[in-house]
Short mmCIF file of C-alpha atoms and ligand atoms in Angstrom, two decimals:
data_model
loop_
_atom_site.label_atom_id
_atom_site.label_comp_id
_atom_site.label_asym_id
_atom_site.label_seq_id
_atom_site.Cartn_x
_atom_site.Cartn_y
_atom_site.Cartn_z
CA MET A 1 114.53 123.11 87.67
CA SER A 2 115.70 121.50 84.40
CA ARG A 3 114.21 118.25 83.16
CA TYR A 4 117.52 116.57 83.97
CA GLU A 5 117.61 117.92 87.53
CA SER A 6 114.11 116.69 88.16
CA ALA A 7 114.78 113.27 86.63
CA LYS A 8 117.97 112.97 88.65
CA GLU A 9 115.97 113.51 91.82
CA ILE A 10 113.45 110.86 90.90
CA TYR A 11 116.20 108.28 90.26
CA ALA A 12 117.93 109.31 93.51
CA ARG A 13 114.83 108.24 95.44
CA TYR A 14 115.66 104.69 94.38
CA GLY A 15 119.31 105.13 95.30
CA ILE A 16 120.35 105.50 91.66
CA ASP A 17 123.16 107.93 90.82
CA THR A 18 122.53 109.27 87.32
CA ASP A 19 125.75 111.30 87.11
CA LYS A 20 127.80 108.26 87.98
CA ALA A 21 126.01 106.17 85.34
CA MET A 22 126.89 108.71 82.63
CA GLU A 23 130.50 108.95 83.82
CA THR A 24 130.86 105.17 83.61
CA LEU A 25 129.31 104.82 80.17
CA LYS A 26 131.32 107.51 78.46
CA ASN A 27 134.52 105.47 78.85
CA VAL A 28 133.16 102.18 77.49
CA PRO A 29 134.34 101.51 73.94
CA ILE A 30 131.74 100.24 71.49
CA SER A 31 132.98 98.90 68.17
CA LEU A 32 131.35 100.48 65.14
CA HIS A 33 131.40 98.04 62.22
CA CYS A 34 132.57 99.62 58.98
CA TRP A 35 130.58 97.09 56.92
CA GLN A 36 127.18 98.72 57.45
CA GLY A 37 128.34 101.45 55.08
CA ASP A 38 128.79 99.37 51.93
CA ASP A 39 126.71 96.23 52.49
CA VAL A 40 129.79 94.12 53.47
CA ARG A 41 131.47 94.43 50.06
CA GLY A 42 134.92 95.77 50.89
CA PHE A 43 137.53 97.02 48.46
CA ASP A 44 139.66 94.00 47.63
CA THR A 45 137.43 92.08 45.21
CA ASP A 46 134.80 92.82 42.55
CA PRO A 47 132.11 94.83 44.36
CA ASN A 48 129.40 93.15 42.29
CA LYS A 49 130.31 89.64 43.37
CA PRO A 50 127.82 87.88 45.64
CA LEU A 51 128.25 87.93 49.40
CA THR A 52 129.09 84.37 50.49
CA GLY A 53 129.45 82.51 53.77
CA GLY A 54 125.73 82.36 54.52
CA ILE A 55 125.27 86.05 55.24
CA GLN A 56 123.05 88.34 53.22
CA THR A 57 122.32 92.01 52.74
CA THR A 58 119.01 92.91 51.17
CA GLY A 59 117.86 96.21 49.70
CA ASN A 60 119.45 98.75 47.40
CA TYR A 61 118.91 102.06 49.13
CA PRO A 62 120.92 104.73 47.33
CA GLY A 63 124.25 105.98 48.66
CA ARG A 64 126.34 102.89 49.37
CA ALA A 65 129.98 103.87 49.98
CA ARG A 66 132.07 102.69 47.02
CA THR A 67 135.53 103.89 47.98
CA PRO A 68 137.60 104.28 51.17
CA GLU A 69 137.07 108.05 50.95
CA GLU A 70 133.29 107.68 50.79
CA LEU A 71 133.25 105.14 53.61
CA MET A 72 135.41 107.36 55.81
CA ALA A 73 133.23 110.39 55.10
CA ASP A 74 130.15 108.38 56.07
CA ILE A 75 131.77 107.13 59.27
CA ASP A 76 132.63 110.73 60.14
CA GLU A 77 128.99 111.63 59.69
CA VAL A 78 128.00 108.88 62.14
CA LEU A 79 130.66 110.02 64.63
CA LYS A 80 128.94 113.41 64.74
CA LEU A 81 125.63 111.84 65.64
CA VAL A 82 126.46 109.37 68.40
CA PRO A 83 127.41 109.85 72.04
CA GLY A 84 129.96 107.74 73.91
CA LYS A 85 133.29 106.18 73.09
CA VAL A 86 133.58 104.78 69.60
CA LYS A 87 136.07 102.21 68.41
CA LEU A 88 136.22 101.35 64.72
CA ASN A 89 135.86 97.78 63.46
CA ILE A 90 137.47 96.95 60.12
CA HIS A 91 137.36 93.76 58.06
CA ALA A 92 140.42 92.65 56.10
CA CYS A 93 138.52 93.11 52.82
CA TYR A 94 138.65 96.87 53.53
CA ALA A 95 142.40 96.98 52.82
CA ILE A 96 143.28 100.15 50.95
CA PHE A 97 145.28 99.74 47.75
CA ASP A 98 146.82 102.54 45.67
CA ASP A 99 149.67 103.11 43.21
CA GLU A 100 152.24 102.88 45.96
CA ASN A 101 150.68 99.75 47.49
CA PRO A 102 148.95 97.85 44.69
CA TRP A 103 146.48 95.01 45.20
CA VAL A 104 147.66 91.83 46.90
CA ASP A 105 145.61 88.79 47.79
CA ARG A 106 144.41 88.23 51.34
CA ASP A 107 147.26 85.90 52.30
CA LYS A 108 149.76 88.67 51.51
CA LEU A 109 148.13 91.57 53.35
CA GLU A 110 150.41 93.76 55.43
CA PRO A 111 149.99 96.52 57.97
CA LYS A 112 150.75 99.11 55.28
CA HIS A 113 147.48 98.26 53.55
CA PHE A 114 145.71 99.58 56.63
CA LYS A 115 147.81 102.65 57.28
CA LYS A 116 145.06 104.95 56.05
CA TRP A 117 142.68 103.41 58.56
CA VAL A 118 145.27 103.89 61.31
CA ASP A 119 145.66 107.53 60.30
CA PHE A 120 141.89 107.92 60.25
CA CYS A 121 141.59 106.51 63.79
CA LYS A 122 144.57 108.46 65.13
CA LYS A 123 143.12 111.75 63.94
CA ARG A 124 139.87 111.01 65.71
CA GLY A 125 141.49 109.56 68.82
CA ILE A 126 139.79 106.18 68.54
CA GLY A 127 140.95 102.55 68.66
CA CYS A 128 140.31 99.87 66.07
CA ASP A 129 139.26 96.22 66.03
CA PHE A 130 139.95 93.89 63.14
CA ASN A 131 138.60 90.80 61.36
CA PRO A 132 140.11 88.40 58.86
CA THR A 133 137.65 88.01 55.97
CA PHE A 134 137.01 84.32 55.28
CA PHE A 135 134.14 84.86 52.81
CA SER A 136 133.19 86.48 49.50
CA HIS A 137 136.40 85.46 47.78
CA PRO A 138 137.31 83.09 44.89
CA LYS A 139 139.45 80.97 47.26
CA CYS A 140 136.39 79.89 49.29
CA ASP A 141 136.12 76.41 47.76
CA PRO A 142 133.48 76.90 49.37
CA LEU A 143 135.17 75.91 52.65
CA THR A 144 138.08 77.94 54.02
CA LEU A 145 139.83 77.05 57.29
CA SER A 146 138.13 73.65 57.30
CA SER A 147 138.73 72.82 53.65
CA PRO A 148 139.98 69.32 52.79
CA ASN A 149 142.06 70.97 50.07
CA GLU A 150 145.40 71.73 51.74
CA GLU A 151 146.23 74.52 49.33
CA THR A 152 142.98 76.32 50.09
CA ARG A 153 143.42 75.80 53.79
CA LYS A 154 146.97 77.13 53.73
CA PHE A 155 145.85 80.26 51.87
CA TRP A 156 143.31 81.01 54.61
CA ILE A 157 145.71 80.16 57.44
CA ASP A 158 148.19 82.59 55.92
CA HIS A 159 145.41 85.16 55.76
CA GLY A 160 144.69 84.61 59.46
CA LYS A 161 148.37 85.00 60.36
CA ALA A 162 148.64 88.18 58.30
CA CYS A 163 145.64 89.49 60.23
CA ILE A 164 147.33 88.80 63.58
CA ARG A 165 150.22 91.00 62.45
CA ILE A 166 147.84 93.69 61.24
CA SER A 167 145.89 93.56 64.51
CA GLU A 168 149.09 94.03 66.48
CA TYR A 169 149.91 97.01 64.26
CA PHE A 170 146.51 98.55 65.03
CA ALA A 171 146.97 97.98 68.77
CA GLU A 172 150.47 99.42 68.81
CA GLU A 173 149.68 102.45 66.71
CA LEU A 174 146.44 103.30 68.46
CA GLY A 175 147.35 102.33 72.03
CA GLU A 176 144.19 100.25 72.55
CA PRO A 177 143.90 96.46 72.36
CA CYS A 178 142.63 95.13 69.04
CA ILE A 179 139.93 92.47 69.14
CA MET A 180 140.51 90.13 66.19
CA ASN A 181 137.51 88.00 65.42
CA ILE A 182 137.72 84.71 63.56
CA TRP A 183 134.45 83.75 61.89
CA THR A 184 133.98 81.51 58.89
CA GLY A 185 130.77 80.56 57.16
CA ASP A 186 132.13 77.06 56.57
CA GLY A 187 129.35 74.51 56.49
CA PHE A 188 127.11 72.36 54.30
CA LYS A 189 123.72 72.85 52.75
CA ASP A 190 122.73 69.25 53.26
CA ILE A 191 123.43 66.31 55.51
CA PRO A 192 127.21 65.73 55.61
CA ALA A 193 128.96 62.38 55.71
CA ASP A 194 131.73 63.63 57.93
CA ARG A 195 131.06 66.17 60.65
CA GLN A 196 134.27 65.75 62.58
CA GLY A 197 136.85 66.03 59.78
CA PRO A 198 136.07 69.68 59.00
CA ARG A 199 136.10 70.51 62.71
CA GLU A 200 139.48 68.84 63.23
CA ARG A 201 140.84 70.83 60.31
CA TYR A 202 139.25 74.06 61.57
CA ARG A 203 140.83 73.50 64.97
CA ASP A 204 144.22 72.87 63.44
CA SER A 205 143.86 75.98 61.28
CA ILE A 206 143.09 78.21 64.25
CA ASP A 207 146.02 76.61 66.13
CA GLN A 208 148.28 77.52 63.23
CA ILE A 209 146.94 81.08 63.01
CA LEU A 210 147.43 81.62 66.72
CA SER A 211 150.96 80.21 66.54
CA GLU A 212 151.87 83.51 64.92
CA PRO A 213 153.60 85.39 67.76
CA PHE A 214 151.55 88.17 69.35
CA ASP A 215 151.04 89.90 72.68
CA PHE A 216 147.71 88.83 74.19
CA ASN A 217 147.47 92.18 75.97
CA LYS A 218 147.39 93.86 72.58
CA VAL A 219 145.70 91.38 70.28
CA LYS A 220 142.60 89.56 71.48
CA PRO A 221 141.75 86.80 69.02
CA CYS A 222 138.15 85.55 69.29
CA VAL A 223 136.30 82.64 67.77
CA GLU A 224 132.68 83.36 66.82
CA SER A 225 130.21 80.49 66.64
CA LYS A 226 127.07 80.17 64.56
CA VAL A 227 124.08 77.87 64.31
CA PHE A 228 123.50 78.03 60.54
CA GLY A 229 123.67 80.33 57.53
CA ILE A 230 121.73 80.73 54.29
CA GLY A 231 122.86 77.97 51.94
CA VAL A 232 124.60 76.11 54.76
CA GLU A 233 121.54 75.05 56.70
CA ALA A 234 122.46 71.50 57.64
CA TYR A 235 125.86 71.85 59.27
CA THR A 236 128.12 74.61 60.56
CA VAL A 237 131.74 73.73 61.28
CA GLY A 238 132.18 76.51 63.87
CA SER A 239 129.18 75.55 65.99
CA ALA A 240 128.60 76.85 69.52
CA GLU A 241 130.18 73.81 71.16
CA PHE A 242 133.15 73.98 68.82
CA ALA A 243 133.89 77.67 69.35
CA LEU A 244 133.32 77.62 73.08
CA SER A 245 135.45 74.52 73.57
CA TYR A 246 138.22 76.02 71.47
CA ALA A 247 138.26 79.17 73.58
CA ALA A 248 138.06 77.20 76.82
CA MET A 249 141.03 75.03 75.85
CA ASN A 250 143.07 78.02 74.68
CA LYS A 251 142.35 80.62 77.33
CA SER A 252 145.80 82.15 77.18
CA LYS A 253 145.44 83.26 73.58
CA CYS A 254 141.79 83.37 72.62
CA ILE A 255 138.37 84.45 73.87
CA PRO A 256 134.86 83.33 72.89
CA LEU A 257 132.59 85.62 70.86
CA MET A 258 128.82 85.39 70.90
CA ASP A 259 126.69 87.02 68.21
CA ASN A 260 123.07 87.21 69.34
CA GLY A 261 121.90 86.33 65.83
CA HIS A 262 123.69 82.99 65.96
CA TYR A 263 121.48 80.89 68.18
CA HIS A 264 118.14 79.17 68.04
CA PRO A 265 115.48 81.91 68.28
CA THR A 266 114.38 80.85 71.77
CA GLU A 267 117.92 81.02 73.16
CA VAL A 268 119.09 84.36 74.51
CA VAL A 269 122.62 85.70 74.71
CA SER A 270 121.68 87.76 77.78
CA ASP A 271 121.53 84.50 79.72
CA LYS A 272 124.75 83.17 78.21
CA ILE A 273 126.81 86.20 79.27
CA PRO A 274 126.90 85.36 83.02
CA ALA A 275 127.36 81.68 82.19
CA LEU A 276 130.51 82.43 80.20
CA LEU A 277 131.78 85.04 82.64
CA THR A 278 131.70 82.38 85.34
CA PHE A 279 134.59 80.74 83.50
CA PHE A 280 136.21 83.23 81.12
CA PRO A 281 137.99 86.39 82.27
CA GLU A 282 137.02 88.07 79.00
CA ILE A 283 134.34 87.52 76.38
CA ALA A 284 133.32 89.37 73.22
CA LEU A 285 129.91 90.13 71.78
CA HIS A 286 128.42 90.96 68.40
CA VAL A 287 125.23 92.85 69.04
CA THR A 288 122.68 92.54 66.27
CA ARG A 289 118.92 91.98 65.87
CA PRO A 290 117.83 88.68 64.43
CA ILE A 291 114.31 88.39 63.04
CA ARG A 292 113.52 84.67 62.72
CA TRP A 293 117.12 84.02 61.63
CA ASP A 294 120.48 85.82 61.61
CA SER A 295 118.93 88.62 59.58
CA ASP A 296 121.20 91.35 60.97
CA HIS A 297 118.56 94.04 61.36
CA VAL A 298 119.49 97.35 62.98
CA VAL A 299 119.83 97.12 66.77
CA LEU A 300 116.80 98.59 68.55
CA PHE A 301 116.15 99.60 72.14
CA ASP A 302 114.22 96.38 72.60
CA ASP A 303 113.82 93.90 75.43
CA GLU A 304 116.70 91.59 74.58
CA THR A 305 119.15 94.42 73.85
CA ARG A 306 118.30 95.88 77.26
CA GLU A 307 118.61 92.47 78.89
CA ILE A 308 122.04 91.96 77.27
CA ALA A 309 123.09 95.39 78.54
CA LYS A 310 121.84 94.60 82.05
CA GLU A 311 123.84 91.40 82.23
CA ILE A 312 126.97 93.18 81.00
CA VAL A 313 126.56 95.82 83.71
CA ARG A 314 125.57 93.41 86.50
CA CYS A 315 128.53 91.12 85.77
CA GLY A 316 131.02 93.98 85.84
CA GLY A 317 131.53 93.61 82.10
CA LEU A 318 132.02 97.33 81.56
CA ASP A 319 135.43 97.12 83.23
CA GLY A 320 136.74 95.57 80.03
CA ARG A 321 135.67 91.98 80.61
CA VAL A 322 133.04 92.21 77.87
CA LYS A 323 134.14 93.54 74.48
CA ILE A 324 131.11 95.02 72.78
CA ALA A 325 130.83 95.31 69.00
CA LEU A 326 127.92 95.99 66.67
CA ASP A 327 127.32 93.63 63.76
CA TYR A 328 124.40 94.23 61.43
CA PHE A 329 123.84 95.40 57.88
CA ASP A 330 120.68 96.81 56.40
CA ALA A 331 120.82 97.95 52.78
CA SER A 332 117.13 98.87 52.61
CA ILE A 333 117.34 102.14 54.54
CA ASN A 334 119.70 105.10 54.80
CA ARG A 335 122.95 103.51 55.98
CA ILE A 336 124.05 106.49 58.09
CA SER A 337 120.73 106.28 59.87
CA ALA A 338 121.07 102.51 60.31
CA TRP A 339 124.51 102.90 61.86
CA THR A 340 123.43 105.79 64.08
CA VAL A 341 120.24 104.17 65.35
CA GLY A 342 122.07 100.97 66.28
CA PHE A 343 124.94 102.73 67.99
CA ARG A 344 122.67 105.07 69.91
CA ASN A 345 120.57 102.10 70.96
CA ILE A 346 123.40 100.06 72.42
CA GLU A 347 124.47 103.20 74.32
CA LYS A 348 120.87 103.73 75.41
CA ALA A 349 120.53 100.14 76.57
CA LEU A 350 123.76 100.37 78.57
CA LEU A 351 122.73 103.65 80.16
CA PHE A 352 119.34 102.15 81.00
CA ALA A 353 121.11 99.17 82.57
CA LEU A 354 123.42 101.42 84.58
CA LEU A 355 120.31 103.08 86.01
CA GLU A 356 119.05 99.87 87.56
CA ARG A 357 118.26 99.76 91.28
CA LYS A 358 121.07 98.15 93.20
CA ASP A 359 118.73 96.40 95.67
CA LEU A 360 117.13 94.07 93.10
CA LYS A 361 119.62 91.32 93.84
CA GLU A 362 118.72 91.43 97.54
CA MET A 363 115.06 90.99 96.63
CA GLN A 364 116.00 87.91 94.61
CA ASP A 365 118.25 86.48 97.31
CA SER A 366 115.53 86.91 99.94
CA TYR A 367 113.08 85.28 97.50
CA ASN A 368 110.89 88.37 97.51
CA PHE A 369 109.75 87.84 93.96
CA SER A 370 106.59 89.95 94.22
CA LYS A 371 108.59 93.00 95.19
CA LEU A 372 111.23 92.19 92.58
CA MET A 373 108.64 92.11 89.82
CA VAL A 374 107.09 95.41 90.90
CA ALA A 375 110.49 97.08 91.23
CA GLN A 376 111.64 95.88 87.81
CA GLU A 377 108.40 96.97 86.17
CA GLU A 378 108.45 100.41 87.72
CA LEU A 379 112.00 101.06 86.54
CA LYS A 380 110.73 100.93 82.97
CA THR A 381 108.73 104.14 83.25
CA LEU A 382 111.14 106.36 85.19
CA PRO A 383 112.09 109.50 83.19
CA PHE A 384 114.90 107.76 81.33
CA GLY A 385 114.59 109.98 78.23
CA ASP A 386 115.71 113.01 80.23
CA ILE A 387 118.85 111.26 81.43
CA TRP A 388 119.56 110.02 77.91
CA ASN A 389 119.25 113.49 76.43
CA GLU A 390 121.53 114.86 79.14
CA TYR A 391 124.07 112.12 78.34
CA CYS A 392 123.98 113.11 74.66
CA LYS A 393 124.47 116.73 75.61
CA ARG A 394 127.46 115.94 77.83
CA SER A 395 128.93 113.89 74.97
CA ASN A 396 128.47 116.75 72.51
CA ALA A 397 126.09 114.59 70.52
CA PRO A 398 122.59 115.57 69.41
CA ALA A 399 119.68 114.54 71.64
CA ASP A 400 116.81 112.45 70.31
CA GLY A 401 114.79 114.50 67.87
CA GLU A 402 117.82 116.56 66.87
CA TRP A 403 119.81 114.40 64.48
CA PHE A 404 117.70 112.90 61.73
CA SER A 405 117.43 116.16 59.80
CA GLU A 406 121.24 116.09 59.50
CA VAL A 407 121.01 112.60 57.96
CA GLU A 408 118.41 113.86 55.49
CA LYS A 409 120.65 116.76 54.56
CA TYR A 410 123.66 114.45 54.06
CA GLU A 411 121.56 112.15 51.94
CA LYS A 412 120.40 115.01 49.73
CA GLU A 413 123.81 116.63 49.40
CA ILE A 414 126.08 113.59 49.25
CA LEU A 415 124.47 110.17 49.13
CA VAL A 416 122.01 110.53 46.26
CA LYS A 417 124.77 111.92 44.05
CA ARG A 418 126.76 108.69 44.26
C1 LIG B 501 128.24 86.40 60.25
C2 LIG B 501 128.97 86.85 61.45
C3 LIG B 501 130.14 87.76 61.20
C4 LIG B 501 129.91 88.77 60.12
C5 LIG B 501 130.96 89.85 60.01
C6 LIG B 501 130.83 90.63 58.77
O1 LIG B 501 127.10 85.71 60.54
O2 LIG B 501 128.09 87.46 62.34
O3 LIG B 501 130.52 88.34 62.39
O4 LIG B 501 128.65 89.39 60.26
O5 LIG B 501 132.20 89.30 60.16
ZN1 LIG B 502 128.85 88.44 64.02
#
């Protein structure tokens, strides 16, 4: 009997169908963020400029992608190493300019500046999500959509509208809805004198962006909240209450997005998922790993990632109600490895969650908490690794223990030569 056959039998004793779990997971799109490959620099501004908006990459591991070709080659490498259904996630600053389509500023971006990304996705049979880039640009004054300077604000509103059109282009070309996430780092380092003004302007700016006509079945605009960023510690315009209220008041054209690095360290997004799903038909997530702050470490197979995955599964989120994207950037280790580890881990966490006993809820509802604790604890040491390796095999992806040598080879042959 193979290891998988034996593991399958063990899970079956608890009424868990391992084949069904794998079948379900393989159709769930997970957005792979292009920005892990080049430390969030993009191609539309000076690559040596600082990253702004309160986010930070640290480290200078060799091999950062410097061109669209390099970034695409690196993404292809990751695609070889991960199981499951990948969707790409592109930021507007990754527009591709050439002789035929020379550089334009962000307010003038058009679908044609992303045609090479569309071709890339088409060839690989994957969808694509999109993000306006409201940071790391000379027109951050430093505020963007909440700026008191009307010229600045208009520039960024026009950028947002351009991104709606580009998102619709992605959705139409690729036949999968495009999640378009609005996040700004707007905020203040120290105690402001006016907390409401910037929020009123931010609200009006999002209203204007979303007044651009689009089909909500194709483009899913989100608003992502945040507690604070580096350099903007005292006040964030797009706070949790702001973003959630915006989405709640504009349900027909917008969904809320939670990034699990964007809350106080004792708050957990796993608990917020069912709270939001009680009211919103759809929500979006950025899965990351905060250490003490929004540090954007590589996603691990850790307790909170598993808890997030469990809540997604338990709430029926895999049917499309929960849009799952990765969002982290580590420049201190091999970037292909960082991407691959994080992607494999969100897949792992979801598979682990799909292999939960279905009678746990009954134990809770009959207040049998002793049994519930024992059952939950024992699930942790079932032969999950054998199911995971089988899932990788069925997805034509390498099993654990079989892929890192490929990353080392790619580093030696390609990355260190950059
Ligand atoms: C920043 C937000 C945001 C960005 C990306 C690059 O704190 O999480 O989602 O990480 O847009
Ligand atoms: Zn995020």
